[in-house]
PDB file of C-alpha atoms and ligand atoms in Angstrom:
ATOM      1  CA  MET A 273      14.947  -2.423  18.266  1.00  0.00           C
ATOM      2  CA  ARG A 274      11.005  -1.774  18.734  1.00  0.00           C
ATOM      3  CA  LEU A 275      10.340  -4.977  16.802  1.00  0.00           C
ATOM      4  CA  GLU A 276      12.426  -7.553  18.299  1.00  0.00           C
ATOM      5  CA  GLY A 277      11.950 -10.948  17.778  1.00  0.00           C
ATOM      6  CA  LYS A 278       9.052 -10.477  15.664  1.00  0.00           C
ATOM      7  CA  VAL A 279       8.696 -12.044  12.679  1.00  0.00           C
ATOM      8  CA  ALA A 280       7.055  -9.540   9.475  1.00  0.00           C
ATOM      9  CA  VAL A 281       5.419 -10.122   5.791  1.00  0.00           C
ATOM     10  CA  ILE A 282       5.293  -7.072   3.989  1.00  0.00           C
ATOM     11  CA  THR A 283       3.581  -7.922   0.707  1.00  0.00           C
ATOM     12  CA  GLY A 284       4.458  -5.613  -2.107  1.00  0.00           C
ATOM     13  CA  GLY A 285       7.639  -5.366  -0.235  1.00  0.00           C
ATOM     14  CA  GLY A 286       9.723  -5.194  -3.575  1.00  0.00           C
ATOM     15  CA  ASN A 287      10.047  -1.010  -3.981  1.00  0.00           C
ATOM     16  CA  GLY A 288       8.451   2.091  -2.840  1.00  0.00           C
ATOM     17  CA  LEU A 289       6.438   1.641   0.600  1.00  0.00           C
ATOM     18  CA  GLY A 290       6.807  -2.082   1.271  1.00  0.00           C
ATOM     19  CA  ARG A 291      10.645  -1.690   0.636  1.00  0.00           C
ATOM     20  CA  ALA A 292      11.021   1.181   2.884  1.00  0.00           C
ATOM     21  CA  THR A 293       9.277  -0.677   5.260  1.00  0.00           C
ATOM     22  CA  ALA A 294      10.990  -3.758   5.417  1.00  0.00           C
ATOM     23  CA  LEU A 295      14.444  -1.632   5.949  1.00  0.00           C
ATOM     24  CA  ARG A 296      12.291   0.096   9.287  1.00  0.00           C
ATOM     25  CA  PHE A 297      11.114  -2.978  10.383  1.00  0.00           C
ATOM     26  CA  ALA A 298      14.645  -4.784  10.142  1.00  0.00           C
ATOM     27  CA  ALA A 299      16.487  -1.951  11.628  1.00  0.00           C
ATOM     28  CA  GLU A 300      14.288  -2.613  14.795  1.00  0.00           C
ATOM     29  CA  GLY A 301      14.859  -6.370  14.728  1.00  0.00           C
ATOM     30  CA  ALA A 302      12.060  -7.722  12.804  1.00  0.00           C
ATOM     31  CA  GLN A 303      12.544 -10.818  10.501  1.00  0.00           C
ATOM     32  CA  VAL A 304      11.247  -9.621   7.586  1.00  0.00           C
ATOM     33  CA  VAL A 305       9.856 -11.841   4.520  1.00  0.00           C
ATOM     34  CA  VAL A 306       9.704  -9.753   1.621  1.00  0.00           C
ATOM     35  CA  ALA A 307       6.807 -10.778  -1.052  1.00  0.00           C
ATOM     36  CA  ASP A 308       6.637  -9.634  -4.545  1.00  0.00           C
ATOM     37  CA  ILE A 309       5.234 -10.202  -7.975  1.00  0.00           C
ATOM     38  CA  ILE A 310       8.382  -8.822  -9.666  1.00  0.00           C
ATOM     39  CA  ASP A 311      10.809 -11.126  -8.756  1.00  0.00           C
ATOM     40  CA  GLU A 312      14.045  -9.130  -8.996  1.00  0.00           C
ATOM     41  CA  LEU A 313      12.467  -6.091  -6.887  1.00  0.00           C
ATOM     42  CA  GLY A 314      11.699  -8.261  -4.389  1.00  0.00           C
ATOM     43  CA  GLU A 315      14.812 -10.515  -4.090  1.00  0.00           C
ATOM     44  CA  GLU A 316      16.475  -6.777  -4.073  1.00  0.00           C
ATOM     45  CA  THR A 317      14.788  -5.405  -1.046  1.00  0.00           C
ATOM     46  CA  ALA A 318      15.673  -8.933   0.993  1.00  0.00           C
ATOM     47  CA  GLN A 319      19.289  -8.116  -0.188  1.00  0.00           C
ATOM     48  CA  MET A 320      19.172  -4.501   0.415  1.00  0.00           C
ATOM     49  CA  VAL A 321      18.179  -5.501   4.443  1.00  0.00           C
ATOM     50  CA  ASN A 322      20.938  -8.554   4.440  1.00  0.00           C
ATOM     51  CA  ASP A 323      23.927  -6.245   3.436  1.00  0.00           C
ATOM     52  CA  GLU A 324      22.206  -4.319   6.309  1.00  0.00           C
ATOM     53  CA  GLY A 325      22.747  -6.803   8.807  1.00  0.00           C
ATOM     54  CA  GLY A 326      19.141  -7.336   9.280  1.00  0.00           C
ATOM     55  CA  SER A 327      17.688 -10.742   8.222  1.00  0.00           C
ATOM     56  CA  ALA A 328      15.068 -11.174   5.337  1.00  0.00           C
ATOM     57  CA  SER A 329      13.563 -13.757   2.782  1.00  0.00           C
ATOM     58  CA  PHE A 330      11.789 -13.063  -0.252  1.00  0.00           C
ATOM     59  CA  VAL A 331       8.801 -15.101  -1.099  1.00  0.00           C
ATOM     60  CA  HIS A 332       6.932 -14.701  -5.019  1.00  0.00           C
ATOM     61  CA  CYS A 333       3.129 -14.138  -4.196  1.00  0.00           C
ATOM     62  CA  ASP A 334       0.826 -12.552  -6.654  1.00  0.00           C
ATOM     63  CA  ALA A 335      -1.623 -10.481  -4.680  1.00  0.00           C
ATOM     64  CA  VAL A 336      -4.567 -12.285  -6.310  1.00  0.00           C
ATOM     65  CA  SER A 337      -3.929 -15.776  -5.713  1.00  0.00           C
ATOM     66  CA  VAL A 338      -4.892 -17.917  -2.780  1.00  0.00           C
ATOM     67  CA  ASN A 339      -2.331 -20.449  -3.535  1.00  0.00           C
ATOM     68  CA  ASP A 340       0.623 -17.779  -3.144  1.00  0.00           C
ATOM     69  CA  ASN A 341      -1.261 -15.986  -0.219  1.00  0.00           C
ATOM     70  CA  HIS A 342      -1.038 -19.090   1.562  1.00  0.00           C
ATOM     71  CA  ALA A 343       2.203 -20.057   0.503  1.00  0.00           C
ATOM     72  CA  MET A 344       3.915 -16.681   2.242  1.00  0.00           C
ATOM     73  CA  ALA A 345       2.139 -17.275   4.823  1.00  0.00           C
ATOM     74  CA  ALA A 346       3.948 -21.163   5.398  1.00  0.00           C
ATOM     75  CA  HIS A 347       6.954 -19.459   3.953  1.00  0.00           C
ATOM     76  CA  ALA A 348       7.026 -16.768   7.606  1.00  0.00           C
ATOM     77  CA  VAL A 349       6.770 -19.602   9.553  1.00  0.00           C
ATOM     78  CA  ALA A 350       8.909 -22.173   8.175  1.00  0.00           C
ATOM     79  CA  THR A 351      11.859 -19.714   8.312  1.00  0.00           C
ATOM     80  CA  PHE A 352      11.524 -17.721  10.699  1.00  0.00           C
ATOM     81  CA  GLY A 353       9.301 -19.669  13.173  1.00  0.00           C
ATOM     82  CA  GLY A 354       6.106 -17.589  13.451  1.00  0.00           C
ATOM     83  CA  LEU A 355       4.482 -14.077  11.816  1.00  0.00           C
ATOM     84  CA  ASP A 356       3.538 -11.818  14.122  1.00  0.00           C
ATOM     85  CA  ILE A 357       2.999  -8.881  11.752  1.00  0.00           C
ATOM     86  CA  LEU A 358       1.734  -8.336   8.218  1.00  0.00           C
ATOM     87  CA  VAL A 359       1.472  -4.999   6.149  1.00  0.00           C
ATOM     88  CA  THR A 360      -0.439  -5.290   2.898  1.00  0.00           C
ATOM     89  CA  ALA A 361       1.672  -2.342   0.363  1.00  0.00           C
ATOM     90  CA  ALA A 362       0.956  -4.665  -2.989  1.00  0.00           C
ATOM     91  CA  GLY A 363      -0.600  -2.313  -4.797  1.00  0.00           C
ATOM     92  CA  VAL A 364      -1.611  -0.593  -8.116  1.00  0.00           C
ATOM     93  CA  SER A 365      -2.680   2.881  -9.247  1.00  0.00           C
ATOM     94  CA  HIS A 366      -4.267   2.062 -12.665  1.00  0.00           C
ATOM     95  CA  PRO A 367      -4.824  -1.702 -15.120  1.00  0.00           C
ATOM     96  CA  GLY A 368      -1.565  -3.097 -16.680  1.00  0.00           C
ATOM     97  CA  TYR A 369       0.378  -1.032 -13.617  1.00  0.00           C
ATOM     98  CA  LYS A 370       4.155  -2.227 -13.305  1.00  0.00           C
ATOM     99  CA  SER A 371       6.221  -0.868 -10.467  1.00  0.00           C
ATOM    100  CA  GLY A 372       9.344   0.536 -12.206  1.00  0.00           C
ATOM    101  CA  ASP A 373       7.900   0.815 -15.371  1.00  0.00           C
ATOM    102  CA  GLN A 374       7.968   4.532 -15.464  1.00  0.00           C
ATOM    103  CA  ASP A 375       7.009   4.775 -19.103  1.00  0.00           C
ATOM    104  CA  ALA A 376       4.192   2.598 -19.237  1.00  0.00           C
ATOM    105  CA  SER A 377       3.079   5.247 -16.292  1.00  0.00           C
ATOM    106  CA  VAL A 378       3.131   7.697 -18.224  1.00  0.00           C
ATOM    107  CA  LYS A 379       1.972   7.063 -21.101  1.00  0.00           C
ATOM    108  CA  TRP A 380      -1.489   5.935 -18.947  1.00  0.00           C
ATOM    109  CA  TRP A 381      -1.501   9.132 -17.362  1.00  0.00           C
ATOM    110  CA  ALA A 382      -1.138  11.408 -20.051  1.00  0.00           C
ATOM    111  CA  LYS A 383      -3.635   9.867 -22.446  1.00  0.00           C
ATOM    112  CA  ARG A 384      -5.990  10.661 -19.139  1.00  0.00           C
ATOM    113  CA  MET A 385      -5.136  14.285 -18.904  1.00  0.00           C
ATOM    114  CA  ASP A 386      -7.957  15.192 -20.913  1.00  0.00           C
ATOM    115  CA  TYR A 387     -10.217  14.446 -17.708  1.00  0.00           C
ATOM    116  CA  PHE A 388      -9.001  17.691 -16.124  1.00  0.00           C
ATOM    117  CA  GLU A 389     -11.013  19.710 -19.266  1.00  0.00           C
ATOM    118  CA  SER A 390     -14.124  16.232 -19.631  1.00  0.00           C
ATOM    119  CA  PRO A 391     -14.653  14.694 -16.742  1.00  0.00           C
ATOM    120  CA  ALA A 392     -17.806  12.928 -17.576  1.00  0.00           C
ATOM    121  CA  ASN A 393     -15.138  11.078 -20.113  1.00  0.00           C
ATOM    122  CA  GLU A 394     -13.625   9.247 -17.023  1.00  0.00           C
ATOM    123  CA  LEU A 395     -17.131   7.060 -16.124  1.00  0.00           C
ATOM    124  CA  LEU A 396     -18.059   7.368 -20.172  1.00  0.00           C
ATOM    125  CA  ASP A 397     -14.375   5.506 -21.179  1.00  0.00           C
ATOM    126  CA  LEU A 398     -14.556   3.300 -17.896  1.00  0.00           C
ATOM    127  CA  ASP A 399     -13.813  -0.292 -19.389  1.00  0.00           C
ATOM    128  CA  LEU A 400     -14.792  -3.022 -16.920  1.00  0.00           C
ATOM    129  CA  ASP A 401     -12.020  -5.247 -16.868  1.00  0.00           C
ATOM    130  CA  ASP A 402     -10.114  -2.732 -15.860  1.00  0.00           C
ATOM    131  CA  PHE A 403     -12.389  -1.666 -13.008  1.00  0.00           C
ATOM    132  CA  ARG A 404     -11.634  -5.453 -11.853  1.00  0.00           C
ATOM    133  CA  GLN A 405      -7.981  -5.370 -12.248  1.00  0.00           C
ATOM    134  CA  VAL A 406      -7.844  -2.937  -9.664  1.00  0.00           C
ATOM    135  CA  MET A 407     -10.072  -3.709  -7.176  1.00  0.00           C
ATOM    136  CA  ALA A 408      -8.613  -7.610  -7.278  1.00  0.00           C
ATOM    137  CA  ILE A 409      -5.207  -6.291  -6.869  1.00  0.00           C
ATOM    138  CA  ASN A 410      -5.828  -3.824  -3.804  1.00  0.00           C
ATOM    139  CA  LEU A 411      -9.198  -4.899  -2.096  1.00  0.00           C
ATOM    140  CA  ASP A 412      -9.106  -8.684  -2.811  1.00  0.00           C
ATOM    141  CA  GLY A 413      -5.121  -9.325  -2.920  1.00  0.00           C
ATOM    142  CA  THR A 414      -5.570  -7.319   0.768  1.00  0.00           C
ATOM    143  CA  LEU A 415      -8.443  -9.707   1.877  1.00  0.00           C
ATOM    144  CA  LEU A 416      -6.181 -12.821   0.799  1.00  0.00           C
ATOM    145  CA  ALA A 417      -3.001 -11.833   2.840  1.00  0.00           C
ATOM    146  CA  ALA A 418      -5.542 -11.090   6.118  1.00  0.00           C
ATOM    147  CA  GLN A 419      -6.901 -14.425   5.625  1.00  0.00           C
ATOM    148  CA  ALA A 420      -3.082 -16.269   4.852  1.00  0.00           C
ATOM    149  CA  CYS A 421      -1.899 -14.697   7.666  1.00  0.00           C
ATOM    150  CA  GLY A 422      -4.304 -14.105  10.030  1.00  0.00           C
ATOM    151  CA  ALA A 423      -4.667 -17.768  10.221  1.00  0.00           C
ATOM    152  CA  HIS A 424      -1.544 -18.065  12.460  1.00  0.00           C
ATOM    153  CA  MET A 425      -1.938 -15.179  13.993  1.00  0.00           C
ATOM    154  CA  VAL A 426      -5.342 -16.644  15.386  1.00  0.00           C
ATOM    155  CA  GLU A 427      -3.739 -19.705  16.124  1.00  0.00           C
ATOM    156  CA  ALA A 428      -1.190 -17.908  17.865  1.00  0.00           C
ATOM    157  CA  GLY A 429      -3.094 -15.369  20.343  1.00  0.00           C
ATOM    158  CA  GLN A 430      -1.701 -12.664  18.542  1.00  0.00           C
ATOM    159  CA  GLY A 431      -0.935 -10.032  15.766  1.00  0.00           C
ATOM    160  CA  SER A 432      -0.566  -6.585  14.080  1.00  0.00           C
ATOM    161  CA  ILE A 433      -2.161  -6.530  10.577  1.00  0.00           C
ATOM    162  CA  VAL A 434      -1.483  -2.466   8.778  1.00  0.00           C
ATOM    163  CA  THR A 435      -3.289  -2.131   5.396  1.00  0.00           C
ATOM    164  CA  ILE A 436      -2.338   0.634   3.205  1.00  0.00           C
ATOM    165  CA  ALA A 437      -5.710   2.247   2.251  1.00  0.00           C
ATOM    166  CA  SER A 438      -4.638   5.891   0.680  1.00  0.00           C
ATOM    167  CA  ILE A 439      -6.258   9.351   1.005  1.00  0.00           C
ATOM    168  CA  ALA A 440      -8.368   7.811  -2.054  1.00  0.00           C
ATOM    169  CA  ALA A 441      -9.970   6.123   0.433  1.00  0.00           C
ATOM    170  CA  LYS A 442     -12.018   9.250   1.717  1.00  0.00           C
ATOM    171  CA  HIS A 443     -11.462  12.010  -1.325  1.00  0.00           C
ATOM    172  CA  PRO A 444     -13.021  10.826  -4.614  1.00  0.00           C
ATOM    173  CA  ASP A 445     -10.107  13.577  -6.361  1.00  0.00           C
ATOM    174  CA  ALA A 446      -7.161  11.586  -4.759  1.00  0.00           C
ATOM    175  CA  GLY A 447      -7.602   8.908  -7.984  1.00  0.00           C
ATOM    176  CA  PRO A 448      -9.228   7.521 -10.795  1.00  0.00           C
ATOM    177  CA  ILE A 449     -12.582   5.414  -9.788  1.00  0.00           C
ATOM    178  CA  PRO A 450     -11.342   1.830  -9.708  1.00  0.00           C
ATOM    179  CA  TYR A 451      -8.044   3.108  -7.468  1.00  0.00           C
ATOM    180  CA  VAL A 452     -10.338   5.548  -5.057  1.00  0.00           C
ATOM    181  CA  CYS A 453     -13.013   2.701  -5.169  1.00  0.00           C
ATOM    182  CA  SER A 454     -10.738  -0.231  -3.904  1.00  0.00           C
ATOM    183  CA  LYS A 455      -9.043   2.411  -1.373  1.00  0.00           C
ATOM    184  CA  SER A 456     -12.688   3.013  -0.249  1.00  0.00           C
ATOM    185  CA  ALA A 457     -13.137  -0.387   0.170  1.00  0.00           C
ATOM    186  CA  VAL A 458      -9.981  -1.927   2.038  1.00  0.00           C
ATOM    187  CA  TRP A 459     -10.713   1.074   4.637  1.00  0.00           C
ATOM    188  CA  MET A 460     -13.764  -0.094   5.500  1.00  0.00           C
ATOM    189  CA  LEU A 461     -12.480  -3.991   4.854  1.00  0.00           C
ATOM    190  CA  THR A 462      -9.676  -2.532   8.162  1.00  0.00           C
ATOM    191  CA  LYS A 463     -12.668  -1.388  10.296  1.00  0.00           C
ATOM    192  CA  LYS A 464     -14.563  -4.754   9.810  1.00  0.00           C
ATOM    193  CA  LEU A 465     -11.256  -7.427  10.493  1.00  0.00           C
ATOM    194  CA  SER A 466     -10.477  -5.058  13.467  1.00  0.00           C
ATOM    195  CA  ARG A 467     -13.595  -6.444  14.900  1.00  0.00           C
ATOM    196  CA  LEU A 468     -13.802  -9.685  13.352  1.00  0.00           C
ATOM    197  CA  LEU A 469      -9.668 -10.422  15.543  1.00  0.00           C
ATOM    198  CA  ALA A 470     -10.227  -8.102  17.939  1.00  0.00           C
ATOM    199  CA  THR A 471     -10.610 -11.006  20.977  1.00  0.00           C
ATOM    200  CA  SER A 472      -8.124 -13.554  19.072  1.00  0.00           C
ATOM    201  CA  GLY A 473      -5.521 -10.727  19.707  1.00  0.00           C
ATOM    202  CA  VAL A 474      -5.030  -9.668  16.356  1.00  0.00           C
ATOM    203  CA  ARG A 475      -4.921  -5.510  15.670  1.00  0.00           C
ATOM    204  CA  VAL A 476      -6.234  -4.881  12.811  1.00  0.00           C
ATOM    205  CA  ASN A 477      -5.476  -1.167  11.159  1.00  0.00           C
ATOM    206  CA  ALA A 478      -4.781   1.332   7.668  1.00  0.00           C
ATOM    207  CA  ILE A 479      -2.741   3.885   6.710  1.00  0.00           C
ATOM    208  CA  GLY A 480      -4.113   6.121   4.296  1.00  0.00           C
ATOM    209  CA  PRO A 481      -0.758   7.946   3.187  1.00  0.00           C
ATOM    210  CA  GLY A 482      -1.415  11.343   1.101  1.00  0.00           C
ATOM    211  CA  TYR A 483       0.815  11.781  -2.410  1.00  0.00           C
ATOM    212  CA  ILE A 484       4.618  10.271  -1.116  1.00  0.00           C
ATOM    213  CA  ASP A 485       7.526  10.093  -3.596  1.00  0.00           C
ATOM    214  CA  THR A 486       7.730   5.840  -5.310  1.00  0.00           C
ATOM    215  CA  HIS A 487       7.216   5.297  -8.994  1.00  0.00           C
ATOM    216  CA  MET A 488       3.242   5.254  -8.279  1.00  0.00           C
ATOM    217  CA  THR A 489       2.916   8.685  -7.970  1.00  0.00           C
ATOM    218  CA  LYS A 490       6.094   9.645 -10.635  1.00  0.00           C
ATOM    219  CA  MET A 491       3.503  10.787 -12.921  1.00  0.00           C
ATOM    220  CA  ILE A 492       2.421  13.809 -11.206  1.00  0.00           C
ATOM    221  CA  ASP A 493       5.450  16.131 -12.748  1.00  0.00           C
ATOM    222  CA  LEU A 494       3.078  15.295 -16.017  1.00  0.00           C
ATOM    223  CA  ILE A 495       0.049  17.797 -14.648  1.00  0.00           C
ATOM    224  CA  PRO A 496       0.007  20.886 -15.993  1.00  0.00           C
ATOM    225  CA  GLU A 497       1.654  23.457 -14.005  1.00  0.00           C
ATOM    226  CA  GLU A 498      -1.303  25.661 -12.951  1.00  0.00           C
ATOM    227  CA  ARG A 499      -2.896  22.641 -11.723  1.00  0.00           C
ATOM    228  CA  LEU A 500       0.033  22.152 -10.159  1.00  0.00           C
ATOM    229  CA  THR A 501       0.377  24.695  -8.089  1.00  0.00           C
ATOM    230  CA  GLN A 502      -3.970  24.292  -7.150  1.00  0.00           C
ATOM    231  CA  PHE A 503      -2.840  20.530  -6.434  1.00  0.00           C
ATOM    232  CA  PHE A 504       0.271  21.425  -3.692  1.00  0.00           C
ATOM    233  CA  ALA A 505      -2.311  24.145  -2.410  1.00  0.00           C
ATOM    234  CA  ASN A 506      -4.321  21.449  -1.152  1.00  0.00           C
ATOM    235  CA  ILE A 507      -1.483  19.584   0.931  1.00  0.00           C
ATOM    236  CA  PRO A 508      -0.667  22.755   3.701  1.00  0.00           C
ATOM    237  CA  MET A 509       2.963  21.234   4.252  1.00  0.00           C
ATOM    238  CA  GLY A 510       3.114  21.864   0.462  1.00  0.00           C
ATOM    239  CA  ARG A 511       5.514  18.774  -0.200  1.00  0.00           C
ATOM    240  CA  LYS A 512       4.915  15.177  -1.428  1.00  0.00           C
ATOM    241  CA  GLY A 513       5.478  12.907   1.079  1.00  0.00           C
ATOM    242  CA  VAL A 514       8.703  10.485   1.437  1.00  0.00           C
ATOM    243  CA  PRO A 515       8.132   6.697   1.927  1.00  0.00           C
ATOM    244  CA  ASP A 516       9.972   6.787   5.557  1.00  0.00           C
ATOM    245  CA  GLU A 517       7.170   8.813   6.494  1.00  0.00           C
ATOM    246  CA  ILE A 518       4.877   5.771   6.080  1.00  0.00           C
ATOM    247  CA  ALA A 519       7.467   3.150   7.080  1.00  0.00           C
ATOM    248  CA  ASN A 520       7.406   4.871  10.880  1.00  0.00           C
ATOM    249  CA  THR A 521       3.717   4.887  10.768  1.00  0.00           C
ATOM    250  CA  ALA A 522       3.558   1.425  10.085  1.00  0.00           C
ATOM    251  CA  LEU A 523       6.351   0.597  12.867  1.00  0.00           C
ATOM    252  CA  PHE A 524       3.954   2.480  15.318  1.00  0.00           C
ATOM    253  CA  LEU A 525       0.899   0.418  13.971  1.00  0.00           C
ATOM    254  CA  ALA A 526       2.461  -2.813  13.982  1.00  0.00           C
ATOM    255  CA  SER A 527       4.632  -2.317  17.242  1.00  0.00           C
ATOM    256  CA  ASP A 528       2.914  -2.926  20.991  1.00  0.00           C
ATOM    257  CA  GLU A 529       3.218   1.269  21.270  1.00  0.00           C
ATOM    258  CA  ALA A 530      -0.415   0.918  19.268  1.00  0.00           C
ATOM    259  CA  SER A 531      -1.965  -2.036  21.456  1.00  0.00           C
ATOM    260  CA  TYR A 532      -4.821   0.235  22.122  1.00  0.00           C
ATOM    261  CA  PHE A 533      -4.996   0.872  18.139  1.00  0.00           C
ATOM    262  CA  THR A 534      -7.727  -1.239  15.965  1.00  0.00           C
ATOM    263  CA  GLY A 535      -9.786  -0.152  13.580  1.00  0.00           C
ATOM    264  CA  GLU A 536      -7.896   3.064  13.215  1.00  0.00           C
ATOM    265  CA  ILE A 537      -6.811   5.028   9.705  1.00  0.00           C
ATOM    266  CA  LEU A 538      -3.629   7.210  10.405  1.00  0.00           C
ATOM    267  CA  HIS A 539      -3.147   9.591   7.183  1.00  0.00           C
ATOM    268  CA  PRO A 540       0.212  10.294   6.827  1.00  0.00           C
ATOM    269  CA  ASP A 541      -0.759  13.027   4.370  1.00  0.00           C
ATOM    270  CA  GLY A 542       0.990  16.547   4.884  1.00  0.00           C
ATOM    271  CA  GLY A 543      -2.356  17.783   5.872  1.00  0.00           C
ATOM    272  CA  TYR A 544      -4.180  16.880   3.212  1.00  0.00           C
ATOM    273  CA  PHE A 545      -7.625  16.359   5.567  1.00  0.00           C
ATOM    274  CA  THR A 546      -7.452  19.202   7.985  1.00  0.00           C
ATOM    275  CA  GLU A 547      -8.154  21.554   5.312  1.00  0.00           C
TER     276      GLU A 547
HETATM  277  N1  NAD B 204       2.663   6.650  -3.433  1.00  0.00           N
HETATM  278  C1  NAD B 204       1.479   7.354  -2.807  1.00  0.00           C
HETATM  279  O1  NAD B 204       1.192   8.254  -2.949  1.00  0.00           O
HETATM  280  C2  NAD B 204       0.776   6.100  -2.384  1.00  0.00           C
HETATM  281  C3  NAD B 204      -0.733   7.181  -1.275  1.00  0.00           C
HETATM  282  C4  NAD B 204      -1.331   6.253  -0.827  1.00  0.00           C
HETATM  283  C5  NAD B 204      -1.269   5.051  -0.814  1.00  0.00           C
HETATM  284  N2  NAD B 204      -0.153   4.194  -1.348  1.00  0.00           N
HETATM  285  C6  NAD B 204      -0.465   2.570  -1.699  1.00  0.00           C
HETATM  286  O2  NAD B 204       0.738   2.208  -1.637  1.00  0.00           O
HETATM  287  C7  NAD B 204       0.697   0.679  -1.885  1.00  0.00           C
HETATM  288  C8  NAD B 204       2.776   0.660  -2.388  1.00  0.00           C
HETATM  289  O3  NAD B 204       1.984   1.585  -3.283  1.00  0.00           O
HETATM  290  P1  NAD B 204       3.831   2.388  -3.986  1.00  0.00           P
HETATM  291  O4  NAD B 204       4.221   3.573  -3.893  1.00  0.00           O
HETATM  292  O5  NAD B 204       4.569   2.138  -2.999  1.00  0.00           O
HETATM  293  O6  NAD B 204       4.064   1.844  -5.689  1.00  0.00           O
HETATM  294  P2  NAD B 204       5.599   0.877  -5.956  1.00  0.00           P
HETATM  295  O7  NAD B 204       5.106   0.195  -7.338  1.00  0.00           O
HETATM  296  O8  NAD B 204       6.638   1.164  -5.335  1.00  0.00           O
HETATM  297  O9  NAD B 204       5.219   0.018  -4.642  1.00  0.00           O
HETATM  298  C9  NAD B 204       4.166  -1.212  -5.588  1.00  0.00           C
HETATM  299  C10 NAD B 204       4.401  -2.575  -5.054  1.00  0.00           C
HETATM  300  O10 NAD B 204       3.394  -3.664  -5.114  1.00  0.00           O
HETATM  301  C11 NAD B 204       4.121  -4.852  -6.303  1.00  0.00           C
HETATM  302  N3  NAD B 204       2.598  -5.637  -7.102  1.00  0.00           N
HETATM  303  C12 NAD B 204       1.735  -4.766  -7.686  1.00  0.00           C
HETATM  304  N4  NAD B 204       1.111  -5.518  -8.337  1.00  0.00           N
HETATM  305  C13 NAD B 204       1.233  -6.702  -7.254  1.00  0.00           C
HETATM  306  C14 NAD B 204       0.198  -8.192  -7.301  1.00  0.00           C
HETATM  307  N5  NAD B 204      -0.688  -8.610  -7.863  1.00  0.00           N
HETATM  308  N6  NAD B 204       1.429  -9.134  -6.513  1.00  0.00           N
HETATM  309  C15 NAD B 204       1.969  -8.692  -5.467  1.00  0.00           C
HETATM  310  N7  NAD B 204       2.811  -7.230  -5.755  1.00  0.00           N
HETATM  311  C16 NAD B 204       2.189  -6.428  -6.431  1.00  0.00           C
HETATM  312  C17 NAD B 204       4.944  -3.915  -7.123  1.00  0.00           C
HETATM  313  O11 NAD B 204       5.826  -5.019  -7.453  1.00  0.00           O
HETATM  314  C18 NAD B 204       5.919  -3.193  -6.193  1.00  0.00           C
HETATM  315  O12 NAD B 204       6.647  -3.773  -5.392  1.00  0.00           O
HETATM  316  C19 NAD B 204       0.110   1.049  -3.034  1.00  0.00           C
HETATM  317  O13 NAD B 204      -1.069   0.249  -2.140  1.00  0.00           O
HETATM  318  C20 NAD B 204      -0.644   1.990  -3.327  1.00  0.00           C
HETATM  319  O14 NAD B 204      -1.817   2.467  -4.246  1.00  0.00           O
HETATM  320  C21 NAD B 204       0.470   4.741  -2.108  1.00  0.00           C
END
């Protein structure tokens, strides 16, 4: 019970890495606020936690809304009496991304397969509104959640914030232009916040996952076979990761076991960076 007595807010808790983290944290004794823009998914996660004997409450939150983020933090305090941990797992890989909408993602990625042959077109085709949409959800969303939840942590003099960046924070080939830019900025934001909050007793760290098997990466199956072989050759362990492997990393960073970690990024990525 490594999170006994702690209250954790998890944005994007409705699916994928956020859901796995909610379940893992609850199993370790945390009371969990599941926040998401898709109510059915978020409510389902909260139900799964409660069915397993944990304690969870869902709150609707669009990551880009200032009001929603403040309401999310207030919901944690009103429901569970405090707010000790924030994990920012809300995110998108491309404009119009909707978690669970497999057809939309497949269509979006299928159109972009020709960038393997004509990479310059990725720049030439880029629409500024699309760029801003992804930056807003991934970067502004992380900032707003940290601001809203961080206010309670600073007041309490303790807390742990775990952001979800990506290997794309450091590797330009790991996603489209808006995605890699947003993740790189999330990593810098994490480092900056770690400096600002250190003397307030709040630690801020990032996770930079490799390719993890969630809805977001299902489109990897669209990649032509010869490129797929090359793709997995870049992962020494030769496989995608699973959401529990990220949840375990979040658990470590959120818990007191990581008491001397701040401004750090951990890469559960099968060795992607060790080549
Ligand atoms: N899956 C991977 O391989 C991988 C690798 C590196 C980083 N990440 C990052 O991890 C995070 C979670 O991704 P995932 O793979 O679990 O995908 P996912 O689609 O399974 O989960 C994303 C969750 O975020 C929610 N969300 C999306 N937009 C939102 C918004 N505006 N407000 C609130 N919630 C919103 C979705 O509804 C969904 O529940 C993302 O930031 C993603 O970039 C994923």
